[in-house]
mmCIF file of C-alpha atoms and ligand atoms in Angstrom:
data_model
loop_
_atom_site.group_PDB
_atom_site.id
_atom_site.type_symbol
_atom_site.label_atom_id
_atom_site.label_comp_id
_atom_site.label_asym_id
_atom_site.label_seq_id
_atom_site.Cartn_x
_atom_site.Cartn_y
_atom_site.Cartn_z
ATOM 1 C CA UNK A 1 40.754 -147.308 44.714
ATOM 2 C CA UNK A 2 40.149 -144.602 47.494
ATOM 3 C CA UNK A 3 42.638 -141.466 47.584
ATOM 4 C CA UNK A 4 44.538 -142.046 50.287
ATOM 5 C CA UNK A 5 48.056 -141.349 50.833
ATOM 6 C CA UNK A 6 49.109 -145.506 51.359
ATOM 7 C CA UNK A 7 52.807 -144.797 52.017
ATOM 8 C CA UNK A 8 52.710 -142.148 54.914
ATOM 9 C CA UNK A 9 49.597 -144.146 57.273
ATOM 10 C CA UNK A 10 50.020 -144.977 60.580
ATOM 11 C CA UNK A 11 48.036 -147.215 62.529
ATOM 12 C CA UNK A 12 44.698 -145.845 63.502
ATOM 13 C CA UNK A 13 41.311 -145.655 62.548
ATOM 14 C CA UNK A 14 40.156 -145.022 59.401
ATOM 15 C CA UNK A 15 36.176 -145.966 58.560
ATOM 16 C CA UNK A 16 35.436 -148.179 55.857
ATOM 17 C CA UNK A 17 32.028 -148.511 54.519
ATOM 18 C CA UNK A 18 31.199 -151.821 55.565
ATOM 19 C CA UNK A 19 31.597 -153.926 58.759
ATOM 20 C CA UNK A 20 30.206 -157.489 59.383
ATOM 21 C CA UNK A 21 27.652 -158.076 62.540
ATOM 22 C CA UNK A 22 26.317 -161.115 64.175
ATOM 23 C CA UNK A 23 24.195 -161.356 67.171
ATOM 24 C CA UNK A 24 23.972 -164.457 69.583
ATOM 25 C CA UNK A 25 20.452 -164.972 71.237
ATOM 26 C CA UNK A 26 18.702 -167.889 73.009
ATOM 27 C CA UNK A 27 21.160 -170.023 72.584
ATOM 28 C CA UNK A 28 22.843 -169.580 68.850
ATOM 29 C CA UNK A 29 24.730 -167.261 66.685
ATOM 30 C CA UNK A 30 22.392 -165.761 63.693
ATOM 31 C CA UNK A 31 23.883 -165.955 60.058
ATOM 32 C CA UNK A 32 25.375 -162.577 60.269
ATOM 33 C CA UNK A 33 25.206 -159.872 57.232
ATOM 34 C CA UNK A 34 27.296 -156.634 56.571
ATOM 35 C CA UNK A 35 26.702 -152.984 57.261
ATOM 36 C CA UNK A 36 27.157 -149.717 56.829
ATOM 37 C CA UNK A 37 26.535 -148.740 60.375
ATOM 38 C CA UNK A 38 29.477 -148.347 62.033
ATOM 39 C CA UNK A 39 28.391 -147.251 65.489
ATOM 40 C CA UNK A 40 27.003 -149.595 68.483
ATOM 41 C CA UNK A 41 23.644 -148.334 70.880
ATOM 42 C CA UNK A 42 23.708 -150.706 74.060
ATOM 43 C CA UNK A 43 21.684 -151.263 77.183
ATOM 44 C CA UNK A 44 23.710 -148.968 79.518
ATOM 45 C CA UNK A 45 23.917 -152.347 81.941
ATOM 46 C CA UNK A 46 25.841 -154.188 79.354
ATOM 47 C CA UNK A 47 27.981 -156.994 80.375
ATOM 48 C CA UNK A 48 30.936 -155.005 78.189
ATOM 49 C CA UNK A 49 30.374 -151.918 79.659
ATOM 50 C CA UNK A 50 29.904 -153.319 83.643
ATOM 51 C CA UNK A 51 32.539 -155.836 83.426
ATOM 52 C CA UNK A 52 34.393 -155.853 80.296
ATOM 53 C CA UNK A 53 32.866 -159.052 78.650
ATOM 54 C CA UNK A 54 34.763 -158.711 75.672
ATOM 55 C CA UNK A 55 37.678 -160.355 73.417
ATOM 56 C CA UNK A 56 39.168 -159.372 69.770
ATOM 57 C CA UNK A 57 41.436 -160.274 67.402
ATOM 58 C CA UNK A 58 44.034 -158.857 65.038
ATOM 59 C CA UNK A 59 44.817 -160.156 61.446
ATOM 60 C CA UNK A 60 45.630 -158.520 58.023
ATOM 61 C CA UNK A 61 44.995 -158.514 54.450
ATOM 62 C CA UNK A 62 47.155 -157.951 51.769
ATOM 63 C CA UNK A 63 47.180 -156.836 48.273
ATOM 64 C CA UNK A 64 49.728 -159.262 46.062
ATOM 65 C CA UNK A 65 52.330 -158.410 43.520
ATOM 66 C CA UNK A 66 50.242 -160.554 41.169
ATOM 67 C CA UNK A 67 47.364 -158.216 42.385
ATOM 68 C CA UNK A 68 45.230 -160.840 44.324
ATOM 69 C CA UNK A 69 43.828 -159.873 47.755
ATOM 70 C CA UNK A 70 44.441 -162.048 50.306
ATOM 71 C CA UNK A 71 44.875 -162.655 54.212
ATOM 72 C CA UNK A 72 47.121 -164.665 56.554
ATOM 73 C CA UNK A 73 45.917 -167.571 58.095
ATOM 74 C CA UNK A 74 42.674 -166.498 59.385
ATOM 75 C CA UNK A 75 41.865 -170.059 60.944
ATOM 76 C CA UNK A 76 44.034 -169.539 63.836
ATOM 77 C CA UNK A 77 42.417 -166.428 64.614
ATOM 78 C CA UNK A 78 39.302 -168.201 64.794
ATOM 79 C CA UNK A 79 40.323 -170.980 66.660
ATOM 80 C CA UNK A 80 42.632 -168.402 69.299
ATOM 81 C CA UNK A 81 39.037 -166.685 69.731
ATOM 82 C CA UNK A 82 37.240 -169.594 70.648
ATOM 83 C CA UNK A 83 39.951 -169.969 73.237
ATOM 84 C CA UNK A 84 39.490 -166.392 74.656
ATOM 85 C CA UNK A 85 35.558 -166.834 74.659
ATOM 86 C CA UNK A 86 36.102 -170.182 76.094
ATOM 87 C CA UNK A 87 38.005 -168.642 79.357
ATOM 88 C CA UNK A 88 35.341 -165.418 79.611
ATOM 89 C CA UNK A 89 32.382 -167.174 79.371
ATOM 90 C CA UNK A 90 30.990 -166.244 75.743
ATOM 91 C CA UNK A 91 29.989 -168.545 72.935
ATOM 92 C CA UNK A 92 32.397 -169.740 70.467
ATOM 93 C CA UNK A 93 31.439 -167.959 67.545
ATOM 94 C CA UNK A 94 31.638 -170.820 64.888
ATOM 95 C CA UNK A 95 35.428 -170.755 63.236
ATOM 96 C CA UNK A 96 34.180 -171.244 59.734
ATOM 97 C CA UNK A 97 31.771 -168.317 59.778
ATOM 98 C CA UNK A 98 34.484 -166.442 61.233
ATOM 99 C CA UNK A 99 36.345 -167.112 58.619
ATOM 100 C CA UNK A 100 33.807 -166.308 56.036
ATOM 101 C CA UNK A 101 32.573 -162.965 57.997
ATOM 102 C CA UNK A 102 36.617 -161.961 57.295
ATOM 103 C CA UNK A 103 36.576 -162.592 53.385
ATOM 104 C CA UNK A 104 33.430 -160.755 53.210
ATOM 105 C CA UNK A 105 34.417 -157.988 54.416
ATOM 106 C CA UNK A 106 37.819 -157.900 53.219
ATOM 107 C CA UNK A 107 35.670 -158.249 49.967
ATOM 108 C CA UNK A 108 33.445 -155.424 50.500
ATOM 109 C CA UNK A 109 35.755 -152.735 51.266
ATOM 110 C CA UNK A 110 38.426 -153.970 48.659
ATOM 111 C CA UNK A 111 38.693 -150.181 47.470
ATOM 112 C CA UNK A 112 40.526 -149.441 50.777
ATOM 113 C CA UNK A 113 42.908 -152.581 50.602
ATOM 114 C CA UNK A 114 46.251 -150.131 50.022
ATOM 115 C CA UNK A 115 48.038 -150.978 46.707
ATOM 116 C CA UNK A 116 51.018 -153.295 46.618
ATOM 117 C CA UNK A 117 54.700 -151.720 47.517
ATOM 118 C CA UNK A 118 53.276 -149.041 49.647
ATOM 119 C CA UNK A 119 54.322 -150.765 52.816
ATOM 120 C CA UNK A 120 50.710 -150.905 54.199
ATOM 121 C CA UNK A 121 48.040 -153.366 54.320
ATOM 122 C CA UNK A 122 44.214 -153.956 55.593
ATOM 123 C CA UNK A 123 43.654 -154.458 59.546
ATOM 124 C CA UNK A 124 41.043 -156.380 60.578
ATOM 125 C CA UNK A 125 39.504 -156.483 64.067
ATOM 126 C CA UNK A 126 36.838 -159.103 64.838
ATOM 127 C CA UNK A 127 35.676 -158.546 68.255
ATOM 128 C CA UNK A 128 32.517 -160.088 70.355
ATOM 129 C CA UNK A 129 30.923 -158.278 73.640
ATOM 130 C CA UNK A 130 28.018 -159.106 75.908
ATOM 131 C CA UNK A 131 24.986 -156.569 75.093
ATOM 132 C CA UNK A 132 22.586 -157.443 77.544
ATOM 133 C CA UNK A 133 22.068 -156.112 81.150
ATOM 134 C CA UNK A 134 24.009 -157.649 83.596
ATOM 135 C CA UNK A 135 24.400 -156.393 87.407
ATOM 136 C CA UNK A 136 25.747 -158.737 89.409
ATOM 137 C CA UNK A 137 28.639 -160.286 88.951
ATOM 138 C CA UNK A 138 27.526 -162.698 85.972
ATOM 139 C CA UNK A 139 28.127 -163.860 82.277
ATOM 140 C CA UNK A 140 25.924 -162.147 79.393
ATOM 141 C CA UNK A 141 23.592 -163.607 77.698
ATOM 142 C CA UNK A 142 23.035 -162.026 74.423
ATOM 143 C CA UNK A 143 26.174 -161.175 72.240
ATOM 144 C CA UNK A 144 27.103 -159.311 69.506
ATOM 145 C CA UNK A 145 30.375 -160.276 66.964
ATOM 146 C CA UNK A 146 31.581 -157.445 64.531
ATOM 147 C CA UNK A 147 34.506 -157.401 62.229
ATOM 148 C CA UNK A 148 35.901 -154.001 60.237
ATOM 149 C CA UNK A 149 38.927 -153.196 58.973
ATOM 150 C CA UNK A 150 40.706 -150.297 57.959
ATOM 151 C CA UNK A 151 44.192 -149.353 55.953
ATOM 152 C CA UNK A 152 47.213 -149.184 58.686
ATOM 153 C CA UNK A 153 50.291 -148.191 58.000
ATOM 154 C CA UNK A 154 53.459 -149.618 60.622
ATOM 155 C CA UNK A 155 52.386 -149.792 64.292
ATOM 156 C CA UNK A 156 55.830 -148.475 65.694
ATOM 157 C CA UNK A 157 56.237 -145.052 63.736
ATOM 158 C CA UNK A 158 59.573 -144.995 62.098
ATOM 159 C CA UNK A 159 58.865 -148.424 60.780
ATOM 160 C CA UNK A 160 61.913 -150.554 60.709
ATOM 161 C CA UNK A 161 63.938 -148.336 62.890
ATOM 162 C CA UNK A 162 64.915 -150.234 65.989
ATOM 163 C CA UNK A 163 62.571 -149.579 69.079
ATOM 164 C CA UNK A 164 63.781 -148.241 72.546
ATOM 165 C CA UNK A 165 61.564 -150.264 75.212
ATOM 166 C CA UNK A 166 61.665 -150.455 79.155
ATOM 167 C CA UNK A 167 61.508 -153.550 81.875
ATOM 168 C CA UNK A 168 58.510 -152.277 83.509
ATOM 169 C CA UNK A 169 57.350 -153.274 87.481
ATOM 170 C CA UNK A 170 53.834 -153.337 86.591
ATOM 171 C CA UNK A 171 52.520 -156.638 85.409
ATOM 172 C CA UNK A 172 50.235 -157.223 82.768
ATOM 173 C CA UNK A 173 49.324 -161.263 83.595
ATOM 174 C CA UNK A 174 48.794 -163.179 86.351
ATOM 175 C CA UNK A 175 49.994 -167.066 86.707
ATOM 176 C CA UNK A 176 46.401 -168.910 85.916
ATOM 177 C CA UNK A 177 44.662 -165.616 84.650
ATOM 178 C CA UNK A 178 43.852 -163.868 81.366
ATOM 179 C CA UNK A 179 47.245 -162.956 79.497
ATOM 180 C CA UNK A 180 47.174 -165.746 77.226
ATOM 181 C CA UNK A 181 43.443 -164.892 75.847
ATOM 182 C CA UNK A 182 43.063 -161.523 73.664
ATOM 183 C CA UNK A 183 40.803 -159.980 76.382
ATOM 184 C CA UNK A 184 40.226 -156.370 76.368
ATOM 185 C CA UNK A 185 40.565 -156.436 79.788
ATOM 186 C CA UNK A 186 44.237 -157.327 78.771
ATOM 187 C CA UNK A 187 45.153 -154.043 77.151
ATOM 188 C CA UNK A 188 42.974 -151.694 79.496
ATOM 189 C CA UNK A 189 45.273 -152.824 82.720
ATOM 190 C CA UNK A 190 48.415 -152.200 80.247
ATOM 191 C CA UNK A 191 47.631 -148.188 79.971
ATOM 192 C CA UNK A 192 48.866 -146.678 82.565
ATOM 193 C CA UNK A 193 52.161 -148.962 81.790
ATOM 194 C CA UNK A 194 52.154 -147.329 78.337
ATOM 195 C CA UNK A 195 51.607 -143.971 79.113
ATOM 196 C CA UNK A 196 54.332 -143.821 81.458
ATOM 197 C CA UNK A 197 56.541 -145.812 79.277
ATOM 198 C CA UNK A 198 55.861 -142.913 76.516
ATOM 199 C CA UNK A 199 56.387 -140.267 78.963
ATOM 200 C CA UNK A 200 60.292 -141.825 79.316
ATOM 201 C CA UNK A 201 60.723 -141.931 76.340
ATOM 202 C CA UNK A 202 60.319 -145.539 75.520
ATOM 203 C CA UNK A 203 58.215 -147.084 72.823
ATOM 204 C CA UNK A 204 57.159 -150.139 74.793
ATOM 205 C CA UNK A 205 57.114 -152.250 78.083
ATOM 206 C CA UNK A 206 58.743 -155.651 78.546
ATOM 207 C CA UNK A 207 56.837 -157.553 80.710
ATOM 208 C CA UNK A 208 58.658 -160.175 83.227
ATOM 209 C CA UNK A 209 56.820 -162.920 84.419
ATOM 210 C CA UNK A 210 54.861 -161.874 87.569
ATOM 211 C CA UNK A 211 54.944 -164.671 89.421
ATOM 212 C CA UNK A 212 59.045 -164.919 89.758
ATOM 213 C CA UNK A 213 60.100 -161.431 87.977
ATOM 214 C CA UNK A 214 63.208 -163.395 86.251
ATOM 215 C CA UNK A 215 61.521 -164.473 82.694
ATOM 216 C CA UNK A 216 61.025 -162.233 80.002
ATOM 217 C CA UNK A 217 57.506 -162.821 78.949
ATOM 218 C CA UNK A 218 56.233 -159.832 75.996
ATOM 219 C CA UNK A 219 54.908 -156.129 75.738
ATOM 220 C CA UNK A 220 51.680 -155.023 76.104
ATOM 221 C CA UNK A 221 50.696 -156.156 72.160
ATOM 222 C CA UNK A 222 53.787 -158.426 70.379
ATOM 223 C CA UNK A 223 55.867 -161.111 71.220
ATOM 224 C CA UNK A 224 59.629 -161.164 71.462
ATOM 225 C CA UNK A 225 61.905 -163.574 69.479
ATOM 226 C CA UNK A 226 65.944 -162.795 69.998
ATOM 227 C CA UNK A 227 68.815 -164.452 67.801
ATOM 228 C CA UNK A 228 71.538 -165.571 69.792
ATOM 229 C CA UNK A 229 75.467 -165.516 68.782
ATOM 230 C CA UNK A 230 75.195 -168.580 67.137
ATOM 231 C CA UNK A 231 72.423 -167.827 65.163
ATOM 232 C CA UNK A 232 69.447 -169.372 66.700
ATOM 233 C CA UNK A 233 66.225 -168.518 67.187
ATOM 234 C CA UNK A 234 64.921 -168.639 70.560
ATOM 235 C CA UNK A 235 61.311 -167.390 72.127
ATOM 236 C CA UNK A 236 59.630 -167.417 75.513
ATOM 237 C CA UNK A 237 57.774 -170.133 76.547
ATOM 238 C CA UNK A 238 54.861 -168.991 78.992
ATOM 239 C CA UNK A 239 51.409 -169.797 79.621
ATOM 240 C CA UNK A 240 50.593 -166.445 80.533
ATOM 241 C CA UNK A 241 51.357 -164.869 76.910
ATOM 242 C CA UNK A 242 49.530 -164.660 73.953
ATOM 243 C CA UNK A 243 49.883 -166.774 71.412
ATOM 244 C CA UNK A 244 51.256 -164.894 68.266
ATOM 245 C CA UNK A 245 50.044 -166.138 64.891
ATOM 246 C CA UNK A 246 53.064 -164.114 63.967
ATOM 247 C CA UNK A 247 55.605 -166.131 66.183
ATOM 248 C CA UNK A 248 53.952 -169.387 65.312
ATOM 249 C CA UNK A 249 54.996 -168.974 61.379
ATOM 250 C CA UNK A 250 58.347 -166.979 62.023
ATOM 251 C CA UNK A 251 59.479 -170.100 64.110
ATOM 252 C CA UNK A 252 58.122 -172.137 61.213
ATOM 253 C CA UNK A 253 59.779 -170.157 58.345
ATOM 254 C CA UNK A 254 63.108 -170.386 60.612
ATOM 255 C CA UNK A 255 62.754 -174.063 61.142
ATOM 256 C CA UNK A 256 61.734 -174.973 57.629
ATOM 257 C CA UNK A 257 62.294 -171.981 55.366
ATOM 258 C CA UNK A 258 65.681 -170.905 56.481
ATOM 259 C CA UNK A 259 67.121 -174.135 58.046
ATOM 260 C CA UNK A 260 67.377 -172.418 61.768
ATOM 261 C CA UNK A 261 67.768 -173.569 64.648
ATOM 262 C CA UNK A 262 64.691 -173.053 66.643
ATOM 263 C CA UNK A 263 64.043 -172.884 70.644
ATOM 264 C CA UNK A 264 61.175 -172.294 72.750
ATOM 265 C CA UNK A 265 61.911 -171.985 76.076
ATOM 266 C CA UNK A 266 62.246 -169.713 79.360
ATOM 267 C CA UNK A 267 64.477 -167.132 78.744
ATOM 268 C CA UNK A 268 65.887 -165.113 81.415
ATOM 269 C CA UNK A 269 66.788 -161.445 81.630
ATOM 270 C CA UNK A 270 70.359 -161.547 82.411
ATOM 271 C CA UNK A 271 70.536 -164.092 79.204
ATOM 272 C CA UNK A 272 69.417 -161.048 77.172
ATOM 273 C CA UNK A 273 72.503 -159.512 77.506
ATOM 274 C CA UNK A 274 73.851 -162.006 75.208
ATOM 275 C CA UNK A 275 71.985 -162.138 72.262
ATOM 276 C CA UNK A 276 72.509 -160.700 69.074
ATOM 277 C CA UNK A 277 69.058 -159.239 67.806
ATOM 278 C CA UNK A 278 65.728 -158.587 69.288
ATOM 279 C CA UNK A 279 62.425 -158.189 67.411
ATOM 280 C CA UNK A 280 58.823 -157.898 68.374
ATOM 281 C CA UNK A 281 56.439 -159.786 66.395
ATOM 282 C CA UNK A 282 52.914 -159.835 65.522
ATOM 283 C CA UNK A 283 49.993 -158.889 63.647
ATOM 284 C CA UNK A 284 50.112 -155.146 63.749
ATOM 285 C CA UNK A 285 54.115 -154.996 64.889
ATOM 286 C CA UNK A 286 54.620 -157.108 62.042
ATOM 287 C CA UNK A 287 58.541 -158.166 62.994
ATOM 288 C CA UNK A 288 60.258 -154.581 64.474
ATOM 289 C CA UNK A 289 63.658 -154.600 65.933
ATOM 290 C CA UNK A 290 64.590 -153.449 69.556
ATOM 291 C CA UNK A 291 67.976 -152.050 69.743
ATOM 292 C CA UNK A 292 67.819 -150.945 73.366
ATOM 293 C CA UNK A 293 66.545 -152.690 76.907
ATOM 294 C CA UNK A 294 66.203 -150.447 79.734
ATOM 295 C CA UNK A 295 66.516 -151.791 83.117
ATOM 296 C CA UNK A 296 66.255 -149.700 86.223
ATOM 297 C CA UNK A 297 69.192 -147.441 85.603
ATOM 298 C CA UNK A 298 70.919 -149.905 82.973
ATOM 299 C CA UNK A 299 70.896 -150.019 79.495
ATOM 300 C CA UNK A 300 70.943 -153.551 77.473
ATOM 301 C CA UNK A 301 72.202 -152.463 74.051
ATOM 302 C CA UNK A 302 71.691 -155.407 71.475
ATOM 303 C CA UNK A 303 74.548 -155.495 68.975
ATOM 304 C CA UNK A 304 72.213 -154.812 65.690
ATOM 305 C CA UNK A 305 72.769 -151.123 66.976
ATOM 306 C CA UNK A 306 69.980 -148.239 66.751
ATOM 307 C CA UNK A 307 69.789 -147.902 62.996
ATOM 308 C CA UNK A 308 68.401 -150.688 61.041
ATOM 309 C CA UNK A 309 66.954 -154.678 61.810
ATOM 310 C CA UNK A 310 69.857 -157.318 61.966
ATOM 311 C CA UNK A 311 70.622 -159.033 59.481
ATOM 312 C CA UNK A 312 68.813 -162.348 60.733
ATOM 313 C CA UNK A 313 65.447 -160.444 61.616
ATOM 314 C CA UNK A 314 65.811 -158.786 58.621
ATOM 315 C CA UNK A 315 65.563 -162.237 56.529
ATOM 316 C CA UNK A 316 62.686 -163.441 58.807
ATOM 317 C CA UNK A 317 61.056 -160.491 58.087
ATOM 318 C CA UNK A 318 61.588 -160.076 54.050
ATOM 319 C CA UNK A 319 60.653 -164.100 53.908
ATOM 320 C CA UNK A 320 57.499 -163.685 56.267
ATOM 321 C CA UNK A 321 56.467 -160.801 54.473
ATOM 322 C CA UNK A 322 57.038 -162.026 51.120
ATOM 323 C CA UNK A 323 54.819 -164.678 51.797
ATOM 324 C CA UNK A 324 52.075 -162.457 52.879
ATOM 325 C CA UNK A 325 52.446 -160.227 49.935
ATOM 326 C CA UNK A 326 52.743 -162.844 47.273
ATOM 327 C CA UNK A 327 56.653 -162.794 46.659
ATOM 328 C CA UNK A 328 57.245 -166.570 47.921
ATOM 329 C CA UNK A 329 55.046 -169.443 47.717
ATOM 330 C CA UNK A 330 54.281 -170.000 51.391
ATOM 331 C CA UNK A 331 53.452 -173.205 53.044
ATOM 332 C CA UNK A 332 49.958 -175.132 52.164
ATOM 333 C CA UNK A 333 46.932 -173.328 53.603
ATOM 334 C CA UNK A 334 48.413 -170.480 55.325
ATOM 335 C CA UNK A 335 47.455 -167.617 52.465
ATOM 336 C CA UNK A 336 43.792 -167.672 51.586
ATOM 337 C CA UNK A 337 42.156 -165.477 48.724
ATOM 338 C CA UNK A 338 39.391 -163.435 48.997
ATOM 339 C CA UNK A 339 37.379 -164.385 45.741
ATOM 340 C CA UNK A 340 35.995 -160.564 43.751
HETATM 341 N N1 PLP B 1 50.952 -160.426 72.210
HETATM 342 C C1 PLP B 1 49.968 -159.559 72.466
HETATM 343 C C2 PLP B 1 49.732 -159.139 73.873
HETATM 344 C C3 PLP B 1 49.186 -159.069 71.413
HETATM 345 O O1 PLP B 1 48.210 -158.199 71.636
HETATM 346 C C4 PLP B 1 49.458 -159.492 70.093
HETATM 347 C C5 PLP B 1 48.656 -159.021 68.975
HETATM 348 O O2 PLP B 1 47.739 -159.620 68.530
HETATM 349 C C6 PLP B 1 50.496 -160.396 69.887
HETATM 350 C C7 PLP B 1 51.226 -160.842 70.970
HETATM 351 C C8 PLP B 1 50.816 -160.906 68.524
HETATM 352 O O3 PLP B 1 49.889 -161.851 68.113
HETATM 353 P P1 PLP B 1 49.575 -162.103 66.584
HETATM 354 O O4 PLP B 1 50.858 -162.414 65.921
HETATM 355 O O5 PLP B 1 48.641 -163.241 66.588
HETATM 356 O O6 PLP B 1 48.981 -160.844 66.070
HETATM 357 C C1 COI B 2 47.543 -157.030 66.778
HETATM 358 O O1 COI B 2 48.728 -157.094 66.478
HETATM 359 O O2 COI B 2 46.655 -157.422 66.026
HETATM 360 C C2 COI B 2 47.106 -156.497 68.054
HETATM 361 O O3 COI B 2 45.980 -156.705 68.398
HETATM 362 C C3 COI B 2 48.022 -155.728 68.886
HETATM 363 C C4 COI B 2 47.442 -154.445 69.329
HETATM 364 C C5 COI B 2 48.331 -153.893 70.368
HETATM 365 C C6 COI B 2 47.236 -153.484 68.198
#
């Protein structure tokens, strides 16, 4: 086990010693193999660099209570990134190799898996990019698909402190375009957003939905779920937001798990004045509570208050994460072990 100090990381990048590569060329992806080389040389015409052919993805693995490593549901990561290749004009990189390139290299660096009950766990980022020159306006045709991970700590510092996050007027999706495909594209238009939103002082933006600026849609990298009065779960529905691996198995703990009530539909600003709790989910936020809304000059203060998750995120969050980590038997086929 490397000597790292597991209980104070943050999320950022740490190199492991081996990554996973794969290379797409006249027409098919080669087998793939791992590496130690960590660093990418690339025609300086690249359809990446040019035009920003290029998608990722986001999942974790764990280290059990029982010891076993394992990760969460890696299928739908390779099925979501056959989506976004789909809609940019890449090939599908086949979902069962993805799946495979994961365990490997989950596998490979187990040493810097961090140790169970220090809070952190193993990020892993699969991307793909075009490598090949490109000038005009026009698809790549030669492609490279990496995966590496690293140890990361929480993605909001402070953990499971509520958030502070602003109703930003810039717009990170378009009706019809990209924002429900993990396109890098995606996050590069959301920086200027996110600095200024720092600058405030908030940790996020909420993003309405452009086309009518009444729904509440997500931030620039997490869902939202909220719990109304009554205890209810309820989400946005959009096509023009990502769909969260996270918020597809909190609604189905919820439903299932916990006997909620579970709703996903439009959701309205103004409505968000009523609810109870507010968390952002996903890979790398995990579930983190938002105890205040800023909107031009108002404040929406959600009654779980500034200093810890409410108490129904706060059971969503110890039953999704006990599943992860091994505490609860989650439901068929959503944990799968890396074999040492
Ligand atoms: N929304 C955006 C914009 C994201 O970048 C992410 C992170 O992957 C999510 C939501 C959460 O998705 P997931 O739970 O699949 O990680
Ligand atoms: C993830 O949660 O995996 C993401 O890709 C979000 C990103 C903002 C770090």
């Amino acid at each position: 086990m490397e000597n790292i100090d597991w209980k104070n990381l943050g999320f950022g990048y740490i190199k492991t010693p081996k990554r996973y590569v794969s290379n797409y060329k006249d027409g098919s992806w080669d087998t793939g193999c791992l590496t130690e080389d960590g660093t990418v040389a690339l025609c300086e015409s690249a359809g990446v660099l040019q035009y920003a052919q290029t998608i990722f993805e986001g999942l974790k693995a764990y280290r059990t209570v029982d010891g076993r490593l394992v990760t969460f549901r890696p299928d739908l990561n390779a099925a979501r990134m056959v989506e976004s290749a789909r809609r940019l004009v890449m090939p599908p990189f086949p979902e069962q190799q993805f799946v495979d390139a994961i365990l490997q290299t989950v596998r490979a660096n187990a040493d810097y898996v961090p140790p169970y009950g220090t809070g952190a766990s193993f990020y892993l980022r699969p991307f793909m990019f075009g490598t090949d020159a490109v000038l005009g306006v026009a698809p790549a045709t030669e492609f490279q698909f990496r995966v590496f991970g690293t140890p990361a700590g929480p993605y909001f510092r402070g953990g499971a402190k509520p958030i502070s996050i602003r109703v930003t007027d810039y717009d990170r999706a378009a009706p019809h375009g990209t924002g429900h495909i993990k396109a890098g594209l995606n996050y590069a238009m959301s920086l200027y957003a996110i600095e200024e939103a720092h600058k405030l002082g908030f940790t996020e933006n909420l993003y309405l939905d452009s086309a009518t600026r009444t729904y509440v849609e997500e931030t620039g990298g997490a869902n939202f779920i909220f719990i109304t009065k009554d205890g209810k779960l309820v989400t946005p529905k959009s096509d023009t937001i990502l769909p969260s691996v996270c918020r597809r198995s909190l609604m189905h703990v919820a439903a299932y798990i916990l006997g909620m009530e579970v709703e996903e539909r439009h959701i309205t600003l103004d409505e968000v004045r009523d609810m109870a709790e507010c968390g952002l989910c996903g890979t790398a936020a995990v579930l983190s509570p938002v105890g205040r809304i800023h909107d031009h000059g108002k404040d929406i203060l959600l009654p779980s208050g500034m200093e810890k998750m409410g108490p129904v995120c706060q059971e969503l969050y110890d039953t999704l994460t006990g599943i992860q980590y091994g505490r609860i038997e989650g439901p068929e086929g959503w944990i799968r072990e890396v074999e040492l």
